[in-house]
Short mmCIF file of C-alpha atoms in Angstrom, two decimals:
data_model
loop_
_atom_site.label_atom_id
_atom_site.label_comp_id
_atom_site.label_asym_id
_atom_site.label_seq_id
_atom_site.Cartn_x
_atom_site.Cartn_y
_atom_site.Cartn_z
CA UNK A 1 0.00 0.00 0.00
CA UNK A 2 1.51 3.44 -0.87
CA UNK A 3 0.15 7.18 -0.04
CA UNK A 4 0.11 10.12 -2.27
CA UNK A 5 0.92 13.48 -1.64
CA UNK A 6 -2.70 14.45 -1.83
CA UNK A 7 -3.87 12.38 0.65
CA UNK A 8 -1.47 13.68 3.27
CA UNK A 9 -1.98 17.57 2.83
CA UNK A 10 -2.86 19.69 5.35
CA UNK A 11 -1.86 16.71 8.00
CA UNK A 12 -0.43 17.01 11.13
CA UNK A 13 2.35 14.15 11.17
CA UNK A 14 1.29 10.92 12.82
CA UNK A 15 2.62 7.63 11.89
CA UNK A 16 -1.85 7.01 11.25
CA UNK A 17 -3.72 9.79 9.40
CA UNK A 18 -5.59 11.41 11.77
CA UNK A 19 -9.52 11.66 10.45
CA UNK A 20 -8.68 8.99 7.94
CA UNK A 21 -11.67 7.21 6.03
CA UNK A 22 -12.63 3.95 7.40
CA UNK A 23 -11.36 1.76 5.02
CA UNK A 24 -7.60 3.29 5.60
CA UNK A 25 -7.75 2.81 8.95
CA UNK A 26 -8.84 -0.59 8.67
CA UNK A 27 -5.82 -1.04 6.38
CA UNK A 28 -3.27 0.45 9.04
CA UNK A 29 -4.95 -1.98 11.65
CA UNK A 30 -3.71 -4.64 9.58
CA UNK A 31 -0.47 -3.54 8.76
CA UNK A 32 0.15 -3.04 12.51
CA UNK A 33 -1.33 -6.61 13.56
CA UNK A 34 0.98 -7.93 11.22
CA UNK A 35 3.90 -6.59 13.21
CA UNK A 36 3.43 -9.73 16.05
CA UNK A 37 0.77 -11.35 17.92
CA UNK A 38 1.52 -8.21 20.83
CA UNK A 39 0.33 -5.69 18.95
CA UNK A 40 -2.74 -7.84 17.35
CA UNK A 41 -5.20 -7.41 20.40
CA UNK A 42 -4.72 -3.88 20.58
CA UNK A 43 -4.97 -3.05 17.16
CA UNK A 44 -8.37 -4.90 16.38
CA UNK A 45 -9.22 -3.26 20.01
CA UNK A 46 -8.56 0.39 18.22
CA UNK A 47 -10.12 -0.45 14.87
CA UNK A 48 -13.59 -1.28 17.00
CA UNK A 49 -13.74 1.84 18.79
CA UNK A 50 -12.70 4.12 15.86
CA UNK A 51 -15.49 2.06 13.53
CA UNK A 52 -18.08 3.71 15.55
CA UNK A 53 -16.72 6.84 15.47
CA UNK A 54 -19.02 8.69 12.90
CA UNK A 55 -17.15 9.89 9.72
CA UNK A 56 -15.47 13.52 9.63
CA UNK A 57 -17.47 14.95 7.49
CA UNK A 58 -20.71 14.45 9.83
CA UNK A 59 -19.41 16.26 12.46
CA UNK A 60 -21.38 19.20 13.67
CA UNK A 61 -18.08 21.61 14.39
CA UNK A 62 -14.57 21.79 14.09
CA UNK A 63 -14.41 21.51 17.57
CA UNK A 64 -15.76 18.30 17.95
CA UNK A 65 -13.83 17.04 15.16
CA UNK A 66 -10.80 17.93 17.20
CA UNK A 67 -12.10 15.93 20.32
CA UNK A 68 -12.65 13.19 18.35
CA UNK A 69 -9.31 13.23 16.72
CA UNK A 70 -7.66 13.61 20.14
CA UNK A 71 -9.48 10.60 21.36
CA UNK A 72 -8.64 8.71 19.19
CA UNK A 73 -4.47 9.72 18.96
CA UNK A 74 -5.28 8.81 23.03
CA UNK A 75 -6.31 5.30 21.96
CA UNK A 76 -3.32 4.74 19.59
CA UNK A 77 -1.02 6.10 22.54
CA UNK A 78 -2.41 2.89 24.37
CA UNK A 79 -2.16 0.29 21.13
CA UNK A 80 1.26 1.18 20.70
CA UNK A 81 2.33 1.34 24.17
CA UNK A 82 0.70 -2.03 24.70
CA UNK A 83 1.95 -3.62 21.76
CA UNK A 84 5.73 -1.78 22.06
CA UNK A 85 4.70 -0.72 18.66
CA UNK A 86 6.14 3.09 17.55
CA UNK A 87 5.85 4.99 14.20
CA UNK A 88 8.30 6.72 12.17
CA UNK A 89 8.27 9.05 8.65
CA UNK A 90 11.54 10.20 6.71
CA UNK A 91 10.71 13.37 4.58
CA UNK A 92 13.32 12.52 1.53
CA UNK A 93 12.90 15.89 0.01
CA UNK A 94 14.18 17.59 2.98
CA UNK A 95 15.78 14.93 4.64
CA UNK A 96 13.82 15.41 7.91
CA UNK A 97 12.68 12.49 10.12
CA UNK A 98 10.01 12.43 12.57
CA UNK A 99 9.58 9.85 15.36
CA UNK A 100 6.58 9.15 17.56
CA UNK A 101 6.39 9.09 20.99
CA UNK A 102 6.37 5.13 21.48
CA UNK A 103 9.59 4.99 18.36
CA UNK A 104 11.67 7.13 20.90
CA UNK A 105 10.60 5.13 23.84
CA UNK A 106 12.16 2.19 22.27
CA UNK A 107 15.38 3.94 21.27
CA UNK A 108 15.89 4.47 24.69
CA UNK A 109 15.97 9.09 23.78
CA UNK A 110 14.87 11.92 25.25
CA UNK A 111 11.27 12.94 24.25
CA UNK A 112 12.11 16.21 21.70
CA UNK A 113 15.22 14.47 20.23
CA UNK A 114 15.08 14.38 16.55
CA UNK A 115 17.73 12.02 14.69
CA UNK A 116 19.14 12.30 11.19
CA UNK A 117 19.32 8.94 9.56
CA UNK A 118 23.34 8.41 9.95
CA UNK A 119 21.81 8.68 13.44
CA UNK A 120 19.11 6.54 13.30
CA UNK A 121 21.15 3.95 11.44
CA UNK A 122 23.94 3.95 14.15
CA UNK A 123 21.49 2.29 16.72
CA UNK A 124 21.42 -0.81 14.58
CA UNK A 125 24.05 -3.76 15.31
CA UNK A 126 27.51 -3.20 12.48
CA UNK A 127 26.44 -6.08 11.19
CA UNK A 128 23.00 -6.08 10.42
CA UNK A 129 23.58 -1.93 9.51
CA UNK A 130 24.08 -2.69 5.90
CA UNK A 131 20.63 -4.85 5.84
CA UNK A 132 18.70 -1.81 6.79
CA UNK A 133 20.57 0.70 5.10
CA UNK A 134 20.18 -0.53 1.58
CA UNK A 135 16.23 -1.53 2.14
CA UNK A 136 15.70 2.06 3.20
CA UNK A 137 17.79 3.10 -0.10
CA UNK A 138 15.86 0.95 -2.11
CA UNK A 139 12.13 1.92 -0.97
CA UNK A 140 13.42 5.87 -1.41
CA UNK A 141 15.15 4.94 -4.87
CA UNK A 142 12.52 2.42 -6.27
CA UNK A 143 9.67 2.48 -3.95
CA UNK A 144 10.44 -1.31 -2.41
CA UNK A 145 8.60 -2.04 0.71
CA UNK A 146 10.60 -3.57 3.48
CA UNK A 147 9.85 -5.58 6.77
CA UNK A 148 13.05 -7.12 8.77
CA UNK A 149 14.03 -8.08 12.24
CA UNK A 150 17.18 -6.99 13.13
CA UNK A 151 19.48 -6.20 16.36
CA UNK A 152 19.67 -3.27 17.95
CA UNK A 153 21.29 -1.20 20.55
CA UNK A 154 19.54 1.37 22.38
CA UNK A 155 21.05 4.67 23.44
CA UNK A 156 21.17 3.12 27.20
CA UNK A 157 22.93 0.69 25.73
CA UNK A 158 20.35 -2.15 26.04
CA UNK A 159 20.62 -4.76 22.83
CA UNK A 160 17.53 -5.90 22.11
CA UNK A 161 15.44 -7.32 18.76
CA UNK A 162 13.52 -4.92 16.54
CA UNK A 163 10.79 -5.49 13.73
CA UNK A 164 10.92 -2.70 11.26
CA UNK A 165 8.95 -2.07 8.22
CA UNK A 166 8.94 1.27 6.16
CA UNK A 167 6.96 1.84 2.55
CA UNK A 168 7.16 4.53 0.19
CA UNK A 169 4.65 7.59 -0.22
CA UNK A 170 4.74 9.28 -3.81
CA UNK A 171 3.31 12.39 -4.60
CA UNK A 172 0.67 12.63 -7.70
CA UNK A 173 4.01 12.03 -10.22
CA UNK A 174 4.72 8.96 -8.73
CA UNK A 175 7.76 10.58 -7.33
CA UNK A 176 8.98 8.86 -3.89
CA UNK A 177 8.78 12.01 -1.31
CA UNK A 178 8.85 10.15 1.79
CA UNK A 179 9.20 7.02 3.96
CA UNK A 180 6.76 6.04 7.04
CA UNK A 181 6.41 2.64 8.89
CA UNK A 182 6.75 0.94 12.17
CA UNK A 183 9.09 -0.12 14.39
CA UNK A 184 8.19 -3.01 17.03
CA UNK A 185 10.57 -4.30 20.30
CA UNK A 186 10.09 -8.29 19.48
CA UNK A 187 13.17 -8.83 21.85
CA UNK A 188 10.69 -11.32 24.10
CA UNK A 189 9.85 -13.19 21.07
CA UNK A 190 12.93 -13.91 19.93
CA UNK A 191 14.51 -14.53 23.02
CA UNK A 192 11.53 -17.09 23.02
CA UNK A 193 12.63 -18.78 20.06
CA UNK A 194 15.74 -19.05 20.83
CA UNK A 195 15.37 -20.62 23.88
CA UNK A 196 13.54 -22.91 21.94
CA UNK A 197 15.90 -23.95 19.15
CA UNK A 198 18.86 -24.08 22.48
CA UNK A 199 16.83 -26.87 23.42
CA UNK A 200 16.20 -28.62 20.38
CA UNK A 201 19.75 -28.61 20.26
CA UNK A 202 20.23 -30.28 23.33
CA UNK A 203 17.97 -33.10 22.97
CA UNK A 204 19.54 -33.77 19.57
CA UNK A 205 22.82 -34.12 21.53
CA UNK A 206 21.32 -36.15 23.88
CA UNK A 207 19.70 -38.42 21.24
CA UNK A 208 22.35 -38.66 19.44
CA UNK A 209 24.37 -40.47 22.18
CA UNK A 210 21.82 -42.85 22.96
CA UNK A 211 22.88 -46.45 22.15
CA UNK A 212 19.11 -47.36 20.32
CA UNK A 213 17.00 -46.29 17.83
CA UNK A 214 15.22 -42.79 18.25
CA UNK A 215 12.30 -41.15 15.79
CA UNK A 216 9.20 -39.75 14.92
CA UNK A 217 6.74 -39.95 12.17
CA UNK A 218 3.91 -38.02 10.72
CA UNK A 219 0.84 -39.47 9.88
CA UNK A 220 1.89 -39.54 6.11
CA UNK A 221 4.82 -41.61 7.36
CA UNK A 222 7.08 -39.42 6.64
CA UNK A 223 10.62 -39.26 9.07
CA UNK A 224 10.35 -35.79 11.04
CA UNK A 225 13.34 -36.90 13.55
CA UNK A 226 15.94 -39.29 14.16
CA UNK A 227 19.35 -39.82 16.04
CA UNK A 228 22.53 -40.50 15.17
CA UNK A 229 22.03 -44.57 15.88
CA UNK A 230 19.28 -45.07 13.43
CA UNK A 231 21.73 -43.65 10.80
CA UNK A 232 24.57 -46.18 11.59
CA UNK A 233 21.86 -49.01 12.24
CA UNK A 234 20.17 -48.88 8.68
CA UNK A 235 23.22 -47.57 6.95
CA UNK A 236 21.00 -44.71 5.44
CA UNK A 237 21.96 -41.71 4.21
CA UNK A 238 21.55 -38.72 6.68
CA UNK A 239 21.64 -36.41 3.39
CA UNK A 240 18.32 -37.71 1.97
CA UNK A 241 14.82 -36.74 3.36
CA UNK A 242 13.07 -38.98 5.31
CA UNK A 243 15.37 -41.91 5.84
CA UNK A 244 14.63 -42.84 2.05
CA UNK A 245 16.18 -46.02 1.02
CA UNK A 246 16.72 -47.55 4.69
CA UNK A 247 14.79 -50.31 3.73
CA UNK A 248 17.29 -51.88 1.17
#
């Protein structure tokens, strides 16, 4: 999905349109429960309320279109705080970036600091800098969309996991003027997985060692694990899938 210039004039900057049709906002919703099953809940939370929210141009007054918009900036406050969720837009014309409140919370900065992107860049792991630097190159040079997890480093010096995805907006000559996407702490997830594939590990290990035959099966028949000793045992080939051959 891409925005023009049109449809962001006359905008304050959020990383959501404030006031947006319905339809876009049920887009965003997606976009952001995409970002991890944290910031799912809150997201279809948010797109409930705002669908009854009447549309902007049935308000009475200005004035309570601005209540309305503030409520409902209050309940993205609370979606993105819940799901560690933040928003970010890179102006390329004038090479100006803008961070929300929940983007800086994750960096780890002080509430009015404003980064340039050698800045923003630097808070990414040396090697994994590269990776990001050449998707964000690419969506302001060609318009690619990017989503990638990647280390980080914040400026407290906490290393932690982020998710970050950014897409292009073009103005009404299909010109790339600017950036905007998300950025999401996923540092419990993948600590999760880890964990998870440490263990594997070790029971593999353990397997491996033991003097008898070890494995599972899926209903199709199909090998999904073995040790070491059915290997040696059946003189099969560990290269080919499924123990195929062990019969013969």
């Amino acid at each position: 999905m891409q925005w023009t210039e049109s449809s962001l004039n006359a905008r304050a900057w959020s990383p959501w349109p404030p006031l947006a049709p319905r339809d876009m906002l049920y887009q965003r919703v997606q976009k952001t429960a995409q970002l991890g099953d944290t910031s799912a809940a809150p997201s279809f939370i948010l797109w409930t309320l705002l669908s009854t929210m009447p549309d902007s141009e049935t308000f009475d007054n200005q004035k309570t279109a601005q209540q309305a918009l503030a409520r409902s900036e209050a309940l993205m406050r609370i979606a993105s705080r819940l799901g560690r969720l933040g928003g970010w837009e890179v102006d390329v014309l004038r090479g100006q970036i803008r961070w929300s409140e929940e983007t800086r919370k994750i960096h780890e900065v002080a509430s009015d600091w404003m980064p340039n992107l050698e800045q923003a860049l630097a808070f990414y792991h040396p090697d994994d800098r590269d990776t990001v630097g050449s998707a964000i190159k690419r969506c302001m040079k060609e318009g690619i969309p990017y989503d990638l997890e990647l280390r980080f480093q914040t400026a407290k010096g906490r290393d932690i996991w982020v998710r970050v995805i950014g897409e292009s907006v073009r103005d009404d000559d299909g010109t790339v003027i600017a950036l905007h996407g998300a950025i999401q702490d996923v540092t419990e997830r993948k600590q999760a997985e880890q964990g998870i594939q440490a263990m594997e590990m070790r029971f593999r290990q353990v397997a491996d060692h033991m003097p008898f035959l070890m494995w599972s099966a899926d209903a199709a028949g199909r090998t999904e694990f073995s040790n070491r000793y059915l290997y040696d045992y059946t003189g099969a080939d560990p290269s080919l899938p499924s123990l195929a051959g062990w019969q013969s």
